[in-house]
Amino acid sequence: MWKYYALLSAFFAALTAVFAKIGVRDINSDLATAIRTVVILCITWGMVFFGNHLGEVRGIPRNTWFFLILSGAATGLSWLFYFKALQTGDVSRVAPVDKLSVVMTICLSFLFLKEPVSLRVVIGALLITAGSIVMLVK
């Protein structure tokens, strides 16, 4: 089932890039990110509320809070820089370079989470890196 969720994530990420490029055309990219964040906040808290998960908040361990807050901070910074890049660059070039995050995630998951890295994963990461480098060169 995770593969379907991952493909849906990729599809909506693609829509995000295209819609964001149009959305930042006439306003400050930080303001655009803030507006986008409010929409995400409403959608996700709506899902928590309608899914009857609000009561679970009290049971979240302190360690989990810490890493979710770090994740949120990293996401916010990622979005701010992504929107800045979209405002001045072509979506067709910004989005592939942004996908270097996949390679960085593979490396970090190996270092910190001790996840195994197969030859297939290394080859895929190298191909993603090569593609991103091609997109960086003008």
Coordinates of C-alpha atoms in Angstrom, one line a residue:
M1 CA 0.0 0.0 0.0
W2 CA 2.9 2.4 0.7
K3 CA 3.7 2.4 -3.0
Y4 CA 0.3 3.9 -3.9
Y5 CA 0.7 6.6 -1.2
A6 CA 4.2 7.4 -2.5
L7 CA 2.9 7.7 -6.1
L8 CA 0.1 9.9 -4.9
S9 CA 2.6 12.0 -3.0
A10 CA 4.7 12.4 -6.1
F11 CA 1.7 13.4 -8.1
F12 CA 0.6 16.0 -5.6
A13 CA 4.2 17.3 -5.3
A14 CA 4.2 17.8 -9.0
L15 CA 1.0 19.8 -8.8
T16 CA 2.4 21.7 -5.9
A17 CA 5.4 22.9 -8.0
V18 CA 3.2 24.0 -10.9
F19 CA 0.6 25.7 -8.8
A20 CA 3.2 27.3 -6.6
K21 CA 5.1 28.8 -9.6
I22 CA 1.8 30.4 -10.8
G23 CA 1.0 31.5 -7.2
V24 CA 4.4 33.2 -6.5
R25 CA 4.3 35.1 -9.8
D26 CA 3.0 38.4 -8.3
I27 CA 3.7 38.2 -4.6
N28 CA 6.5 37.7 -2.2
S29 CA 7.5 34.0 -1.9
D30 CA 7.5 34.1 1.9
L31 CA 3.9 35.4 1.9
A32 CA 3.0 32.7 -0.6
T33 CA 4.5 30.1 1.7
A34 CA 2.6 31.4 4.7
I35 CA -0.7 31.3 2.8
R36 CA 0.0 27.7 1.6
T37 CA 0.9 26.7 5.2
V38 CA -2.4 28.0 6.5
V39 CA -4.2 25.9 3.9
I40 CA -2.2 22.8 4.9
L41 CA -2.9 23.5 8.6
C42 CA -6.6 23.6 8.0
I43 CA -6.7 20.4 6.0
T44 CA -4.5 18.4 8.4
W45 CA -6.3 19.6 11.6
G46 CA -9.6 18.9 9.8
M47 CA -8.5 15.3 9.2
V48 CA -7.4 15.0 12.9
F49 CA -10.7 16.4 14.1
F50 CA -13.0 14.4 11.7
G51 CA -10.9 11.3 12.3
N52 CA -11.4 11.5 16.0
H53 CA -7.7 11.7 16.7
L54 CA -7.7 14.9 18.8
G55 CA -7.7 12.9 22.1
E56 CA -4.5 11.2 21.1
V57 CA -2.5 14.5 21.5
R58 CA -2.2 14.0 25.3
G59 CA -0.5 10.6 24.8
I60 CA 2.3 11.8 22.5
P61 CA 5.7 11.2 24.2
R62 CA 8.1 14.1 24.8
N63 CA 10.7 12.5 22.4
T64 CA 8.1 12.3 19.7
W65 CA 7.1 16.0 20.2
F66 CA 10.8 17.0 19.9
F67 CA 11.3 15.2 16.5
L68 CA 8.0 16.3 15.1
I69 CA 8.9 19.9 15.9
L70 CA 12.3 19.5 14.3
S71 CA 10.6 17.9 11.2
G72 CA 8.2 20.9 11.1
A73 CA 11.0 23.4 11.3
A74 CA 12.9 21.5 8.5
T75 CA 9.7 21.4 6.4
G76 CA 9.1 25.1 6.8
L77 CA 12.6 26.0 5.8
S78 CA 12.4 23.7 2.8
W79 CA 9.2 25.3 1.7
L80 CA 10.6 28.8 2.1
F81 CA 13.7 28.0 0.0
Y82 CA 11.6 26.1 -2.5
F83 CA 9.3 29.0 -3.1
K84 CA 12.2 31.4 -3.4
A85 CA 13.8 29.1 -6.0
L86 CA 10.4 28.8 -7.9
Q87 CA 10.0 32.5 -7.9
T88 CA 13.2 33.0 -9.9
G89 CA 13.8 29.7 -11.6
D90 CA 12.0 27.5 -14.0
V91 CA 9.8 24.8 -12.4
S92 CA 11.2 22.2 -14.9
R93 CA 14.7 22.9 -13.4
V94 CA 13.9 23.7 -9.8
A95 CA 11.8 20.6 -9.1
P96 CA 14.5 18.1 -10.3
V97 CA 17.2 19.8 -8.3
D98 CA 14.9 19.8 -5.2
K99 CA 14.7 16.0 -5.7
L100 CA 18.3 15.8 -4.5
S101 CA 16.5 15.6 -1.2
V102 CA 15.9 11.9 -2.1
V103 CA 19.6 11.3 -2.3
M104 CA 20.2 13.2 0.9
T105 CA 17.5 11.2 2.6
I106 CA 19.1 8.0 1.5
C107 CA 22.4 9.1 3.0
L108 CA 20.9 10.4 6.3
S109 CA 18.7 7.2 6.7
F110 CA 21.8 5.1 6.3
L111 CA 23.8 7.2 8.8
F112 CA 21.2 7.9 11.5
L113 CA 18.6 5.1 11.1
K114 CA 21.0 2.4 10.0
E115 CA 18.8 1.4 7.1
P116 CA 20.4 -0.9 4.6
V117 CA 21.6 0.5 1.3
S118 CA 21.6 -2.0 -1.6
L119 CA 23.4 -1.6 -5.0
R120 CA 20.0 -0.8 -6.5
V121 CA 19.6 2.1 -4.1
V122 CA 23.1 3.4 -4.7
I123 CA 22.6 3.3 -8.5
G124 CA 19.3 5.0 -8.2
A125 CA 20.8 7.8 -6.0
L126 CA 23.6 8.2 -8.5
L127 CA 21.2 8.6 -11.4
I128 CA 19.1 11.1 -9.5
T129 CA 22.3 13.1 -8.6
A130 CA 23.4 13.0 -12.3
G131 CA 20.0 14.2 -13.4
S132 CA 20.1 17.0 -10.9
I133 CA 23.5 18.1 -12.0
V134 CA 22.4 18.1 -15.6
M135 CA 19.5 20.4 -14.6
L136 CA 21.9 22.8 -12.7
V137 CA 24.2 23.3 -15.7
K138 CA 23.0 26.0 -17.9

